C-alpha cells in the first residue's frame, strides 16, 4: 500500500509532467472510483479545459490543482498506480480506470486493480482533504504534538501511528521501521511512552520517511512511481517484510504480531518491554480498537 514516501514520489512526478498543461479530454473506464457527491460524468465535464497549477499532498492524499482553483483529490488505496506521460497509442493495461489527455498529446492514466482508491472533484473554495492529522513531514507535526496526541491513549503505539487523524501519511511499513529505529515495542500503549521515547519516535519517523523519499519509495507488488519506475527503498528495510530473518543490529530473528488488525514486524531484543503476556494482563491489545 502506498504510504507518504510513495505518494510524495507520485505527486512530484505528476507535478513535473503536467504543470502548465491544459486538460483536453477525460475518459472514465470505471466511474466507481468517484466516491464523493459529484458524479463521474460531471467530474469529467468539469475537468476538461482546466489548466494544471500543481499538485499538493497531505498524508496519503493528493490534490491535482488547477488554475481555476478547482482540484482533483486522488487516493491510491491499496493498489492504485498513476502513470504520466503515456503515449495515446500505448495500450491500456488491465484495470485502467481513468484516462486524462493533456494538450501536449500525452495522457495521465490511473489503474487500480483492487479499487480501494478514490478520485473526487474538489470545487474551488472547498476544503480539499478529508479530516486528517498533520502530515508527518509538515512543520505542524512536532514531537510536542505527538506527545499530546498520545497522552492518555491506551491503544498500542503502532495503532496510533496508523491512525490518519493522529498523523497523516504513515502506514504499516514506515510505522514498523520507525518503531524499530526508536527501539519501541509496537504494543506499548501510546500514553505510557516517556517523553524521551516520543521524541526518539518522532525523529525516527521523519528520518525513515525522508530516506524513503530519496529512494523513491518502497516497491512491493503494487507501487511504481508516476513514470512507471520501481522505488528502491525495499532493500533498506530493517524489519518490515523480514519476519524470521536476523535483526540487522543484533541478530535476533525479526518477530511479527497482529496489532489492531495489521501485522507488526519488530525485533524482540531491540524493542523490548511489552511482550504478549504483559499485554494480556494489562489489557493492551484489547484497547487497540478504541
Ligand atoms: Zn535487534
mmCIF file of C-alpha atoms and ligand atoms in Angstrom:
data_model
loop_
_atom_site.group_PDB
_atom_site.id
_atom_site.type_symbol
_atom_site.label_atom_id
_atom_site.label_comp_id
_atom_site.label_asym_id
_atom_site.label_seq_id
_atom_site.Cartn_x
_atom_site.Cartn_y
_atom_site.Cartn_z
ATOM 1 C CA UNK A 1 0.000 0.000 0.000
ATOM 2 C CA UNK A 2 1.449 3.377 -0.956
ATOM 3 C CA UNK A 3 2.403 5.461 2.091
ATOM 4 C CA UNK A 4 3.728 9.004 2.374
ATOM 5 C CA UNK A 5 7.034 8.473 0.514
ATOM 6 C CA UNK A 6 5.353 6.653 -2.371
ATOM 7 C CA UNK A 7 2.565 9.232 -2.649
ATOM 8 C CA UNK A 8 5.105 12.083 -2.463
ATOM 9 C CA UNK A 9 7.058 10.421 -5.277
ATOM 10 C CA UNK A 10 3.891 10.202 -7.388
ATOM 11 C CA UNK A 11 2.979 13.842 -6.552
ATOM 12 C CA UNK A 12 6.367 15.075 -7.763
ATOM 13 C CA UNK A 13 6.024 13.069 -10.968
ATOM 14 C CA UNK A 14 2.524 14.382 -11.634
ATOM 15 C CA UNK A 15 3.621 17.974 -10.963
ATOM 16 C CA UNK A 16 6.707 17.737 -13.193
ATOM 17 C CA UNK A 17 4.858 16.158 -16.082
ATOM 18 C CA UNK A 18 1.677 18.238 -16.137
ATOM 19 C CA UNK A 19 2.135 21.729 -14.693
ATOM 20 C CA UNK A 20 1.033 24.458 -17.118
ATOM 21 C CA UNK A 21 -0.780 21.994 -19.393
ATOM 22 C CA UNK A 22 -4.463 22.068 -20.332
ATOM 23 C CA UNK A 23 -6.686 19.009 -19.970
ATOM 24 C CA UNK A 24 -8.215 18.244 -23.354
ATOM 25 C CA UNK A 25 -10.274 15.132 -22.642
ATOM 26 C CA UNK A 26 -11.241 12.856 -19.755
ATOM 27 C CA UNK A 27 -12.387 9.301 -20.088
ATOM 28 C CA UNK A 28 -13.742 7.129 -17.295
ATOM 29 C CA UNK A 29 -13.473 3.413 -17.681
ATOM 30 C CA UNK A 30 -14.653 2.769 -14.150
ATOM 31 C CA UNK A 31 -16.638 5.618 -12.594
ATOM 32 C CA UNK A 32 -16.915 3.696 -9.297
ATOM 33 C CA UNK A 33 -13.661 5.293 -8.166
ATOM 34 C CA UNK A 34 -15.628 8.515 -7.695
ATOM 35 C CA UNK A 35 -16.844 8.380 -4.103
ATOM 36 C CA UNK A 36 -17.869 11.974 -3.418
ATOM 37 C CA UNK A 37 -21.010 13.973 -4.154
ATOM 38 C CA UNK A 38 -20.137 14.985 -7.728
ATOM 39 C CA UNK A 39 -20.806 12.079 -10.128
ATOM 40 C CA UNK A 40 -18.189 10.793 -12.550
ATOM 41 C CA UNK A 41 -19.689 12.275 -15.741
ATOM 42 C CA UNK A 42 -19.804 15.692 -14.142
ATOM 43 C CA UNK A 43 -16.240 15.291 -12.861
ATOM 44 C CA UNK A 44 -15.136 14.596 -16.441
ATOM 45 C CA UNK A 45 -17.015 17.636 -17.769
ATOM 46 C CA UNK A 46 -15.579 19.927 -15.114
ATOM 47 C CA UNK A 47 -12.015 18.689 -15.627
ATOM 48 C CA UNK A 48 -11.989 19.286 -19.361
ATOM 49 C CA UNK A 49 -10.306 22.600 -20.186
ATOM 50 C CA UNK A 50 -8.631 23.007 -16.772
ATOM 51 C CA UNK A 51 -5.008 24.162 -16.734
ATOM 52 C CA UNK A 52 -2.754 22.439 -14.186
ATOM 53 C CA UNK A 53 -1.263 24.642 -11.496
ATOM 54 C CA UNK A 54 0.438 21.989 -9.385
ATOM 55 C CA UNK A 55 -0.029 19.079 -7.059
ATOM 56 C CA UNK A 56 -0.288 19.087 -3.251
ATOM 57 C CA UNK A 57 -0.013 16.145 -0.899
ATOM 58 C CA UNK A 58 -1.260 15.622 2.627
ATOM 59 C CA UNK A 59 -0.722 12.245 4.183
ATOM 60 C CA UNK A 60 -1.579 9.704 1.513
ATOM 61 C CA UNK A 61 -3.886 12.072 -0.400
ATOM 62 C CA UNK A 62 -3.000 14.070 -3.496
ATOM 63 C CA UNK A 63 -4.768 17.070 -4.890
ATOM 64 C CA UNK A 64 -4.090 17.875 -8.524
ATOM 65 C CA UNK A 65 -4.559 21.651 -8.540
ATOM 66 C CA UNK A 66 -5.864 23.748 -11.397
ATOM 67 C CA UNK A 67 -5.567 27.470 -12.131
ATOM 68 C CA UNK A 68 -9.326 27.889 -11.677
ATOM 69 C CA UNK A 69 -8.938 26.955 -8.001
ATOM 70 C CA UNK A 70 -10.653 23.607 -8.540
ATOM 71 C CA UNK A 71 -8.800 20.389 -7.764
ATOM 72 C CA UNK A 72 -8.948 16.642 -8.160
ATOM 73 C CA UNK A 73 -8.492 14.607 -4.982
ATOM 74 C CA UNK A 74 -6.722 11.279 -5.520
ATOM 75 C CA UNK A 75 -6.072 8.425 -3.125
ATOM 76 C CA UNK A 76 -4.220 5.416 -4.457
ATOM 77 C CA UNK A 77 -5.786 2.996 -1.974
ATOM 78 C CA UNK A 78 -4.085 -0.394 -1.765
ATOM 79 C CA UNK A 79 -3.016 -0.825 -5.347
ATOM 80 C CA UNK A 80 -3.533 2.399 -7.297
ATOM 81 C CA UNK A 81 -0.961 3.449 -9.873
ATOM 82 C CA UNK A 82 -0.885 6.809 -11.536
ATOM 83 C CA UNK A 83 1.237 6.976 -14.664
ATOM 84 C CA UNK A 84 2.092 10.195 -16.500
ATOM 85 C CA UNK A 85 3.472 10.907 -19.962
ATOM 86 C CA UNK A 86 1.712 7.997 -21.644
ATOM 87 C CA UNK A 87 1.515 7.991 -25.440
ATOM 88 C CA UNK A 88 -2.130 7.751 -26.520
ATOM 89 C CA UNK A 89 -1.206 4.760 -28.702
ATOM 90 C CA UNK A 90 0.125 2.809 -25.693
ATOM 91 C CA UNK A 91 -2.329 0.016 -24.929
ATOM 92 C CA UNK A 92 -4.454 0.354 -21.826
ATOM 93 C CA UNK A 93 -3.233 -2.031 -19.195
ATOM 94 C CA UNK A 94 -5.819 -4.073 -17.298
ATOM 95 C CA UNK A 95 -7.670 -2.132 -14.594
ATOM 96 C CA UNK A 96 -7.118 1.255 -16.230
ATOM 97 C CA UNK A 97 -9.992 3.298 -14.791
ATOM 98 C CA UNK A 98 -9.293 6.892 -15.718
ATOM 99 C CA UNK A 99 -7.509 8.445 -18.708
ATOM 100 C CA UNK A 100 -6.825 12.203 -18.781
ATOM 101 C CA UNK A 101 -5.495 13.617 -22.065
ATOM 102 C CA UNK A 102 -3.310 16.734 -21.971
ATOM 103 C CA UNK A 103 -2.556 19.447 -24.524
ATOM 104 C CA UNK A 104 0.956 18.071 -25.112
ATOM 105 C CA UNK A 105 -0.587 14.911 -26.557
ATOM 106 C CA UNK A 106 0.284 12.763 -23.540
ATOM 107 C CA UNK A 107 -2.024 11.057 -21.070
ATOM 108 C CA UNK A 108 -2.239 10.565 -17.321
ATOM 109 C CA UNK A 109 -3.675 7.153 -16.522
ATOM 110 C CA UNK A 110 -4.932 5.691 -13.284
ATOM 111 C CA UNK A 111 -5.053 1.967 -12.681
ATOM 112 C CA UNK A 112 -6.392 0.386 -9.519
ATOM 113 C CA UNK A 113 -6.950 -3.376 -9.604
ATOM 114 C CA UNK A 114 -8.391 -3.576 -6.083
ATOM 115 C CA UNK A 115 -10.415 -0.356 -6.369
ATOM 116 C CA UNK A 116 -9.796 0.869 -2.825
ATOM 117 C CA UNK A 117 -8.617 4.132 -4.350
ATOM 118 C CA UNK A 118 -10.641 7.252 -4.708
ATOM 119 C CA UNK A 119 -10.982 10.170 -7.135
ATOM 120 C CA UNK A 120 -13.108 13.204 -6.307
ATOM 121 C CA UNK A 121 -13.605 16.637 -7.808
ATOM 122 C CA UNK A 122 -12.906 19.433 -5.314
ATOM 123 C CA UNK A 123 -14.573 22.705 -6.366
ATOM 124 C CA UNK A 124 -12.678 25.950 -5.672
ATOM 125 C CA UNK A 125 -13.269 27.190 -2.137
ATOM 126 C CA UNK A 126 -13.974 23.791 -0.553
ATOM 127 C CA UNK A 127 -11.583 22.021 1.818
ATOM 128 C CA UNK A 128 -9.701 19.537 -0.340
ATOM 129 C CA UNK A 129 -8.572 16.984 2.220
ATOM 130 C CA UNK A 130 -10.666 14.789 4.496
ATOM 131 C CA UNK A 131 -10.223 15.133 8.247
ATOM 132 C CA UNK A 132 -6.581 14.282 8.781
ATOM 133 C CA UNK A 133 -3.919 14.940 11.388
ATOM 134 C CA UNK A 134 -0.823 16.915 10.422
ATOM 135 C CA UNK A 135 1.242 15.491 7.611
ATOM 136 C CA UNK A 136 4.176 13.551 9.054
ATOM 137 C CA UNK A 137 6.670 15.769 7.227
ATOM 138 C CA UNK A 138 4.964 19.109 7.825
ATOM 139 C CA UNK A 139 6.204 21.652 10.358
ATOM 140 C CA UNK A 140 2.963 21.127 12.299
ATOM 141 C CA UNK A 141 3.995 17.589 13.155
ATOM 142 C CA UNK A 142 6.263 18.176 16.154
ATOM 143 C CA UNK A 143 7.426 15.927 18.991
ATOM 144 C CA UNK A 144 5.311 18.032 21.360
ATOM 145 C CA UNK A 145 2.232 17.493 19.174
ATOM 146 C CA UNK A 146 2.889 13.745 19.092
ATOM 147 C CA UNK A 147 3.259 13.560 22.889
ATOM 148 C CA UNK A 148 -0.072 15.376 23.247
ATOM 149 C CA UNK A 149 -1.763 13.093 20.702
ATOM 150 C CA UNK A 150 -0.517 10.032 22.616
ATOM 151 C CA UNK A 151 -1.314 11.265 26.109
ATOM 152 C CA UNK A 152 -3.913 9.177 27.963
ATOM 153 C CA UNK A 153 -4.236 6.847 24.962
ATOM 154 C CA UNK A 154 -4.204 3.144 25.842
ATOM 155 C CA UNK A 155 -4.046 1.901 22.267
ATOM 156 C CA UNK A 156 -0.757 0.363 21.112
ATOM 157 C CA UNK A 157 1.645 2.941 19.701
ATOM 158 C CA UNK A 158 1.615 1.074 16.389
ATOM 159 C CA UNK A 159 -2.165 1.551 16.022
ATOM 160 C CA UNK A 160 -1.898 5.228 16.948
ATOM 161 C CA UNK A 161 0.726 5.787 14.256
ATOM 162 C CA UNK A 162 -1.560 4.196 11.655
ATOM 163 C CA UNK A 163 -4.480 6.436 12.672
ATOM 164 C CA UNK A 164 -4.517 9.136 9.971
ATOM 165 C CA UNK A 165 -6.257 11.528 12.396
ATOM 166 C CA UNK A 166 -3.191 11.361 14.663
ATOM 167 C CA UNK A 167 -0.613 11.760 11.895
ATOM 168 C CA UNK A 168 -1.238 11.650 8.162
ATOM 169 C CA UNK A 169 0.855 9.574 5.810
ATOM 170 C CA UNK A 170 2.212 6.762 7.995
ATOM 171 C CA UNK A 171 1.226 3.200 7.126
ATOM 172 C CA UNK A 172 2.329 -0.278 8.091
ATOM 173 C CA UNK A 173 5.801 -0.208 6.521
ATOM 174 C CA UNK A 174 7.119 3.055 7.912
ATOM 175 C CA UNK A 175 5.405 2.664 11.307
ATOM 176 C CA UNK A 176 7.285 -0.621 11.803
ATOM 177 C CA UNK A 177 10.552 0.870 10.569
ATOM 178 C CA UNK A 178 10.273 3.953 12.783
ATOM 179 C CA UNK A 179 9.377 1.932 15.911
ATOM 180 C CA UNK A 180 12.375 -0.302 15.285
ATOM 181 C CA UNK A 181 14.667 2.661 14.828
ATOM 182 C CA UNK A 182 13.331 4.232 18.028
ATOM 183 C CA UNK A 183 13.631 0.930 19.970
ATOM 184 C CA UNK A 184 9.942 0.915 20.921
ATOM 185 C CA UNK A 185 7.804 -2.239 21.076
ATOM 186 C CA UNK A 186 4.750 -1.838 18.790
ATOM 187 C CA UNK A 187 2.322 -2.937 21.545
ATOM 188 C CA UNK A 188 3.426 -0.263 24.028
ATOM 189 C CA UNK A 189 0.349 1.795 24.957
ATOM 190 C CA UNK A 190 0.915 5.246 23.455
ATOM 191 C CA UNK A 191 0.130 7.109 26.677
ATOM 192 C CA UNK A 192 2.830 5.260 28.645
ATOM 193 C CA UNK A 193 5.742 6.342 26.443
ATOM 194 C CA UNK A 194 8.177 8.625 28.272
ATOM 195 C CA UNK A 195 8.821 11.990 26.664
ATOM 196 C CA UNK A 196 12.289 10.951 25.516
ATOM 197 C CA UNK A 197 10.831 7.930 23.697
ATOM 198 C CA UNK A 198 8.225 10.076 21.923
ATOM 199 C CA UNK A 199 10.978 12.432 20.802
ATOM 200 C CA UNK A 200 13.016 9.467 19.542
ATOM 201 C CA UNK A 201 9.991 8.116 17.668
ATOM 202 C CA UNK A 202 9.209 11.495 16.109
ATOM 203 C CA UNK A 203 12.790 11.801 14.890
ATOM 204 C CA UNK A 204 12.817 8.213 13.609
ATOM 205 C CA UNK A 205 9.551 8.662 11.696
ATOM 206 C CA UNK A 206 10.736 11.732 9.859
ATOM 207 C CA UNK A 207 14.102 10.157 9.138
ATOM 208 C CA UNK A 208 12.668 6.957 7.623
ATOM 209 C CA UNK A 209 10.103 8.888 5.564
ATOM 210 C CA UNK A 210 12.711 11.298 4.189
ATOM 211 C CA UNK A 211 15.100 8.484 3.442
ATOM 212 C CA UNK A 212 12.363 6.537 1.631
ATOM 213 C CA UNK A 213 11.502 9.588 -0.490
ATOM 214 C CA UNK A 214 15.146 9.845 -1.520
ATOM 215 C CA UNK A 215 14.897 6.245 -2.702
ATOM 216 C CA UNK A 216 11.576 6.914 -4.441
ATOM 217 C CA UNK A 217 9.624 4.729 -2.051
ATOM 218 C CA UNK A 218 9.364 1.036 -1.355
ATOM 219 C CA UNK A 219 8.240 -1.200 -4.157
ATOM 220 C CA UNK A 220 6.350 -4.334 -3.384
ATOM 221 C CA UNK A 221 3.786 -5.779 -5.710
ATOM 222 C CA UNK A 222 1.899 -2.635 -6.383
ATOM 223 C CA UNK A 223 3.933 0.525 -6.227
ATOM 224 C CA UNK A 224 5.742 2.277 -9.000
ATOM 225 C CA UNK A 225 6.255 5.984 -9.449
ATOM 226 C CA UNK A 226 4.430 8.189 -11.927
ATOM 227 C CA UNK A 227 6.934 7.243 -14.634
ATOM 228 C CA UNK A 228 6.410 3.516 -14.086
ATOM 229 C CA UNK A 229 9.687 3.039 -12.243
ATOM 230 C CA UNK A 230 10.197 0.962 -9.148
ATOM 231 C CA UNK A 231 11.301 2.546 -5.856
ATOM 232 C CA UNK A 232 14.416 1.133 -4.226
ATOM 233 C CA UNK A 233 13.776 1.509 -0.504
ATOM 234 C CA UNK A 234 12.791 -2.154 -0.018
ATOM 235 C CA UNK A 235 16.450 -3.196 0.191
ATOM 236 C CA UNK A 236 16.918 -0.852 3.160
ATOM 237 C CA UNK A 237 14.041 -2.053 5.325
ATOM 238 C CA UNK A 238 15.131 -3.193 8.796
ATOM 239 C CA UNK A 239 12.105 -5.197 9.975
ATOM 240 C CA UNK A 240 9.132 -4.813 7.609
ATOM 241 C CA UNK A 241 8.784 -7.928 5.457
ATOM 242 C CA UNK A 242 11.767 -9.553 7.233
ATOM 243 C CA UNK A 243 9.879 -11.936 9.541
ATOM 244 C CA UNK A 244 12.222 -14.654 10.880
ATOM 245 C CA UNK A 245 15.333 -13.043 9.368
ATOM 246 C CA UNK A 246 18.091 -11.856 11.721
ATOM 247 C CA UNK A 247 17.794 -8.320 13.085
ATOM 248 C CA UNK A 248 20.365 -6.215 11.251
ATOM 249 C CA UNK A 249 21.573 -4.826 14.592
ATOM 250 C CA UNK A 250 21.630 -7.808 16.994
ATOM 251 C CA UNK A 251 20.885 -10.967 15.003
ATOM 252 C CA UNK A 252 17.674 -11.887 16.904
ATOM 253 C CA UNK A 253 15.036 -13.161 14.454
ATOM 254 C CA UNK A 254 12.530 -10.458 13.490
ATOM 255 C CA UNK A 255 9.150 -11.291 15.070
ATOM 256 C CA UNK A 256 5.603 -10.473 13.988
ATOM 257 C CA UNK A 257 2.370 -9.906 15.894
ATOM 258 C CA UNK A 258 -1.027 -8.732 14.821
ATOM 259 C CA UNK A 259 -1.700 -5.274 16.272
ATOM 260 C CA UNK A 260 -5.037 -3.634 15.542
ATOM 261 C CA UNK A 261 -5.627 -5.953 12.578
ATOM 262 C CA UNK A 262 -2.263 -5.247 10.953
ATOM 263 C CA UNK A 263 0.943 -7.265 11.163
ATOM 264 C CA UNK A 264 3.681 -5.546 13.144
ATOM 265 C CA UNK A 265 7.305 -6.546 12.484
ATOM 266 C CA UNK A 266 9.792 -5.950 15.289
ATOM 267 C CA UNK A 267 12.948 -7.159 16.996
ATOM 268 C CA UNK A 268 12.085 -8.543 20.463
ATOM 269 C CA UNK A 269 15.610 -7.711 21.688
ATOM 270 C CA UNK A 270 15.973 -4.180 20.276
ATOM 271 C CA UNK A 271 12.328 -3.263 21.044
ATOM 272 C CA UNK A 272 11.791 -4.756 24.497
ATOM 273 C CA UNK A 273 9.361 -4.119 27.286
ATOM 274 C CA UNK A 274 5.909 -5.130 26.153
ATOM 275 C CA UNK A 275 5.733 -8.809 25.431
ATOM 276 C CA UNK A 276 2.414 -10.597 24.790
ATOM 277 C CA UNK A 277 1.865 -11.921 28.332
ATOM 278 C CA UNK A 278 2.169 -8.471 29.895
ATOM 279 C CA UNK A 279 -0.160 -7.166 27.237
ATOM 280 C CA UNK A 280 -2.815 -9.719 28.086
ATOM 281 C CA UNK A 281 -2.826 -8.991 31.771
ATOM 282 C CA UNK A 282 -2.691 -5.239 31.282
ATOM 283 C CA UNK A 283 -5.300 -5.017 28.581
ATOM 284 C CA UNK A 284 -3.041 -3.593 25.890
ATOM 285 C CA UNK A 285 -4.176 -5.367 22.725
ATOM 286 C CA UNK A 286 -7.871 -5.223 23.586
ATOM 287 C CA UNK A 287 -7.599 -1.460 23.615
ATOM 288 C CA UNK A 288 -6.449 -1.468 20.022
ATOM 289 C CA UNK A 289 -9.932 -0.803 18.714
ATOM 290 C CA UNK A 290 -10.504 2.294 20.840
HETATM 291 ZN ZN1 LIG B 1 17.660 -6.495 17.249
#
